[in-house]
PDB file of C-alpha atoms in Angstrom:
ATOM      1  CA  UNK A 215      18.053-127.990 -24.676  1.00  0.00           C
ATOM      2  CA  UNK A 216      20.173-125.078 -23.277  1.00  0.00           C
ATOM      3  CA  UNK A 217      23.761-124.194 -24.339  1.00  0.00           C
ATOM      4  CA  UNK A 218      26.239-124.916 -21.718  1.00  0.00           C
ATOM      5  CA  UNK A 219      28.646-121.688 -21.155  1.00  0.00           C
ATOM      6  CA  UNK A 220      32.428-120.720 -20.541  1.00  0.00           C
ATOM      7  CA  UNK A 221      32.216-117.596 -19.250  1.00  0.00           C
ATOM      8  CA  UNK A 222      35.519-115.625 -19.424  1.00  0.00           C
ATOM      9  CA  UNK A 223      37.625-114.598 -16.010  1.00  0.00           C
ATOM     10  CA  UNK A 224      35.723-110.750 -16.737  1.00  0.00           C
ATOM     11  CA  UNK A 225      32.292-111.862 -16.567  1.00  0.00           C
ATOM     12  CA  UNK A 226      31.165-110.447 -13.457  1.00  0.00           C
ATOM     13  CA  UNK A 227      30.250-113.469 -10.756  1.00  0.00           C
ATOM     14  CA  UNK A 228      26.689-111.593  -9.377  1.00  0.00           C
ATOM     15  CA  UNK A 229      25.711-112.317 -13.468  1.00  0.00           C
ATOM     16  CA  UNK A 230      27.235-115.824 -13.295  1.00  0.00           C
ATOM     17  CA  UNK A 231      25.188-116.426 -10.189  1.00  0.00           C
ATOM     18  CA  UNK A 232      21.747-115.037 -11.889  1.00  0.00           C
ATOM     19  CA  UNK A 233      21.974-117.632 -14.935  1.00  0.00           C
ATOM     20  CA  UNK A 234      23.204-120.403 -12.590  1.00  0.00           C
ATOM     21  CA  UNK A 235      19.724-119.387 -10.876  1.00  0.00           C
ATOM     22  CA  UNK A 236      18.064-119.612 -14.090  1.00  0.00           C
ATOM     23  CA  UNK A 237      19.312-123.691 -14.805  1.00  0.00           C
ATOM     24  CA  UNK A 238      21.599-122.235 -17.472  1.00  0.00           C
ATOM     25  CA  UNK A 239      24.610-124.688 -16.729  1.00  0.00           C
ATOM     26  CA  UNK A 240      27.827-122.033 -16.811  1.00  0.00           C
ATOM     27  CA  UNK A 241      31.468-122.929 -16.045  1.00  0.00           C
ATOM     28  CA  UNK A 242      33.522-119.880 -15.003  1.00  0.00           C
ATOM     29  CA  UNK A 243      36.951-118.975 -15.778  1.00  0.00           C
ATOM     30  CA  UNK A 244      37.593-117.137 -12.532  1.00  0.00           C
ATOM     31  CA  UNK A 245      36.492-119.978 -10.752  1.00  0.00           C
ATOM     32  CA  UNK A 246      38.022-123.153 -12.487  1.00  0.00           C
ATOM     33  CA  UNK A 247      40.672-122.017 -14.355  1.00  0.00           C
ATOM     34  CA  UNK A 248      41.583-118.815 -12.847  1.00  0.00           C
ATOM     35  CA  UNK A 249      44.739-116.807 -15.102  1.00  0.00           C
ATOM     36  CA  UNK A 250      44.021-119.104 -18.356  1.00  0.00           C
ATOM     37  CA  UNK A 251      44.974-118.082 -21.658  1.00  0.00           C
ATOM     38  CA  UNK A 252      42.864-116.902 -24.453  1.00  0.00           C
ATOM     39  CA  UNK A 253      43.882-119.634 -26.151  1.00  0.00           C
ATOM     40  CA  UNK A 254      43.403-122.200 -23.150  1.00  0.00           C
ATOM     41  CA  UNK A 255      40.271-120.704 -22.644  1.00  0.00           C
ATOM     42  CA  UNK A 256      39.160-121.299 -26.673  1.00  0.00           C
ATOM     43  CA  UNK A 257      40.370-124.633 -26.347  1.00  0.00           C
ATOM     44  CA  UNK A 258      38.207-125.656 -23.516  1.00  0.00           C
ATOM     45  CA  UNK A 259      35.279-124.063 -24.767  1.00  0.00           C
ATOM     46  CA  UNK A 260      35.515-126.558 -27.852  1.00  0.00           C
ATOM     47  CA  UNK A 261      36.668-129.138 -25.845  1.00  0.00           C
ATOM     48  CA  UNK A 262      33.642-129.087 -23.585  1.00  0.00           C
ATOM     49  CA  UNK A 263      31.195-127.945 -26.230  1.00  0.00           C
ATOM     50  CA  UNK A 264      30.222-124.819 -24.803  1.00  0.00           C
ATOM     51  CA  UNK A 265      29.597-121.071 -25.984  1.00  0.00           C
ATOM     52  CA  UNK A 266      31.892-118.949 -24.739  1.00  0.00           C
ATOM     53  CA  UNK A 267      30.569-115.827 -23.248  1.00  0.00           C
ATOM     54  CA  UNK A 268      33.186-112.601 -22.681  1.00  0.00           C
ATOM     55  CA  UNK A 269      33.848-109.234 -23.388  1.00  0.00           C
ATOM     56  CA  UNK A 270      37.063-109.497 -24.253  1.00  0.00           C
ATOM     57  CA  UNK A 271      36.999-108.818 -27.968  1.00  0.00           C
ATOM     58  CA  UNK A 272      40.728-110.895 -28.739  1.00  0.00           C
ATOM     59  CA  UNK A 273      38.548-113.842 -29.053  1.00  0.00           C
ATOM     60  CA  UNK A 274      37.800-112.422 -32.211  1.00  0.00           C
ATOM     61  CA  UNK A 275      41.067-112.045 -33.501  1.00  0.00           C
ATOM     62  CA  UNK A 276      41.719-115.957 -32.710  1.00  0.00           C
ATOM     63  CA  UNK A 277      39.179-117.173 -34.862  1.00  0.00           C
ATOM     64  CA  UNK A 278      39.399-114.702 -37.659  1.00  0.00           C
ATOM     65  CA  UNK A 279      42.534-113.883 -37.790  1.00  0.00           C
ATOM     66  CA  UNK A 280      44.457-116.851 -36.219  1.00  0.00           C
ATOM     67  CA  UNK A 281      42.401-119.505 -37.381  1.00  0.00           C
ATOM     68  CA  UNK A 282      42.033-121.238 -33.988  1.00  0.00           C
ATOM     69  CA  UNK A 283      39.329-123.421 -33.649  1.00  0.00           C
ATOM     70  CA  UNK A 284      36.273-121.926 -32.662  1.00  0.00           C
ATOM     71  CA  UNK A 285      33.100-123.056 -30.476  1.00  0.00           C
ATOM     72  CA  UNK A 286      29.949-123.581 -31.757  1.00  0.00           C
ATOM     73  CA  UNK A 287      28.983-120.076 -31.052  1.00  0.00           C
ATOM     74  CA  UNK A 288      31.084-117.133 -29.208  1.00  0.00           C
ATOM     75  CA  UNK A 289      28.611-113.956 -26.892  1.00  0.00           C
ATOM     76  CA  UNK A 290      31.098-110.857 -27.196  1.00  0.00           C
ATOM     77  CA  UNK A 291      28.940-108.648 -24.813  1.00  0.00           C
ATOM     78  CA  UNK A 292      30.006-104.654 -25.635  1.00  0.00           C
ATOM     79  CA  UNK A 293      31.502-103.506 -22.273  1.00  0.00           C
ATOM     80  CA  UNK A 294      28.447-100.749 -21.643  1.00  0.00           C
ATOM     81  CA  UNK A 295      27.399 -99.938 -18.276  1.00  0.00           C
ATOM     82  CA  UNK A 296      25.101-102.054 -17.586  1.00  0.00           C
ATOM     83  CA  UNK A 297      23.366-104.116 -14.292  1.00  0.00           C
ATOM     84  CA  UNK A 298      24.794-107.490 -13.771  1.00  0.00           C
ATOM     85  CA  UNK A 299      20.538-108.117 -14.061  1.00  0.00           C
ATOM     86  CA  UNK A 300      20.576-106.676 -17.574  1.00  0.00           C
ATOM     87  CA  UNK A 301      24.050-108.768 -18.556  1.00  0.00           C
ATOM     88  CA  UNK A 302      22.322-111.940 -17.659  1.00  0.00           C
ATOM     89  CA  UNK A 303      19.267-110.950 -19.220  1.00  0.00           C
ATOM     90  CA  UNK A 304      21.385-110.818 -22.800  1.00  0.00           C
ATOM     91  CA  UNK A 305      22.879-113.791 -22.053  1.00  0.00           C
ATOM     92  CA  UNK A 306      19.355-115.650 -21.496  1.00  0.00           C
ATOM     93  CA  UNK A 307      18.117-113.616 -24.671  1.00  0.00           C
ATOM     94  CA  UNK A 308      20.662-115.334 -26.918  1.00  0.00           C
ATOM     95  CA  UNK A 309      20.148-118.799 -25.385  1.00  0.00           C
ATOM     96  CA  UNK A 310      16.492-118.692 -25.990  1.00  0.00           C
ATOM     97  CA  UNK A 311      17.406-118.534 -29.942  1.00  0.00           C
ATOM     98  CA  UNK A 312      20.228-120.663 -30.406  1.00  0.00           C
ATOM     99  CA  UNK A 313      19.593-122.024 -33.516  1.00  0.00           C
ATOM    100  CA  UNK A 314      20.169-117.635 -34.440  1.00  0.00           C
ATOM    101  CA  UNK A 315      23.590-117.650 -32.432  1.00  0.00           C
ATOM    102  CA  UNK A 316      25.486-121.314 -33.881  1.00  0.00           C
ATOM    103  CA  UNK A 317      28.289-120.879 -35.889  1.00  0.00           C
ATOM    104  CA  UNK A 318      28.044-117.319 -35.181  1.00  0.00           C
ATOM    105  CA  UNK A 319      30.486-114.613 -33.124  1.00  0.00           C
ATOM    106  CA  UNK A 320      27.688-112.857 -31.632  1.00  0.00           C
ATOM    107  CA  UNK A 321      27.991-108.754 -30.320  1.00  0.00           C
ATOM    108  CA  UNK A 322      25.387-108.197 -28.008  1.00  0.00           C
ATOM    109  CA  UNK A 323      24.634-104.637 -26.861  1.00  0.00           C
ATOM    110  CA  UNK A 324      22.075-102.549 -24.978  1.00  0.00           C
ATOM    111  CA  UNK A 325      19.800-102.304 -28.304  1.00  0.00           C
ATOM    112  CA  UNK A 326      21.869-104.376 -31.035  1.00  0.00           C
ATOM    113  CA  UNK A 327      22.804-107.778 -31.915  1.00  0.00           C
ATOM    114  CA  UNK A 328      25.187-108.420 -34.780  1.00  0.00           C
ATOM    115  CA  UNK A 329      26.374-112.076 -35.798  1.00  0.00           C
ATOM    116  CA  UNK A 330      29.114-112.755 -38.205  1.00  0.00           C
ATOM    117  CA  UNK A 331      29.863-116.333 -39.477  1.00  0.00           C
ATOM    118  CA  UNK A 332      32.902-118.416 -37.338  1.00  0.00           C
ATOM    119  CA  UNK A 333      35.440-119.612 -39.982  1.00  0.00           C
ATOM    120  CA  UNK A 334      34.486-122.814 -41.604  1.00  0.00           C
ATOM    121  CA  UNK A 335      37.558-125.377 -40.627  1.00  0.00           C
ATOM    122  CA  UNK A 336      38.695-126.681 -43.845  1.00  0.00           C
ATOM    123  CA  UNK A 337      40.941-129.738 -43.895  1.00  0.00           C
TER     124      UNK A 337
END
């Protein structure tokens, strides 16, 4: 089964449109929650069980630093000049292997991927 996405209000709609093309079931910021927090954003990603896909590294900082609940896995694409093609294409890389990307902030660049471990919540 396929991840369901939040993708954040700066993931480009052309890319959106390419992985809605390819099944990939994706919820937009910029769509259905246009101007949403960080925070609001994180929230519904857990909420609605989805990865959340952006390249807006302050998600980061939330769950590392803040200790907000994460999602089951967080896509930081590095913002390289890239096709909206190729940006899908890393997105459909990472959902091919999600057992690789839970639990996991994923950076995804042109050549590298990099996964550190989401804090643990601890009651």
């Amino acid at each position: 089964m396929t991840p369901t996405l939040i993708v954040n209000e700066n993931f480009p709609a052309p890319a959106v449109s390419i992985l809605r093309e390819a099944g990939v079931d994706v919820l937009a910021v910029q769509e259905a929650m246009a101007g949403a927090s960080d925070e609001v954003v994180l929230q519904r990603a857990v909420q609605d069980g989805r990865w959340l896909v952006t390249f807006d590294r302050d998600y980061g900082e939330l769950v590392f630093s803040r200790r907000a609940k994460a999602p089951a896995a967080i896509l930081y694409l590095r913002q390289e000049p890239v096709p909206f093609s190729r940006i899908a294409d890393m997105v459909r890389t990472a959902l091919a292997a999600p057992n690789e990307m839970i639990g996991n902030m994923v950076v995804i660049g042109q050549r590298t991927v990099r996964r550190r471990p989401l804090p643990v919540e601890r009651d």
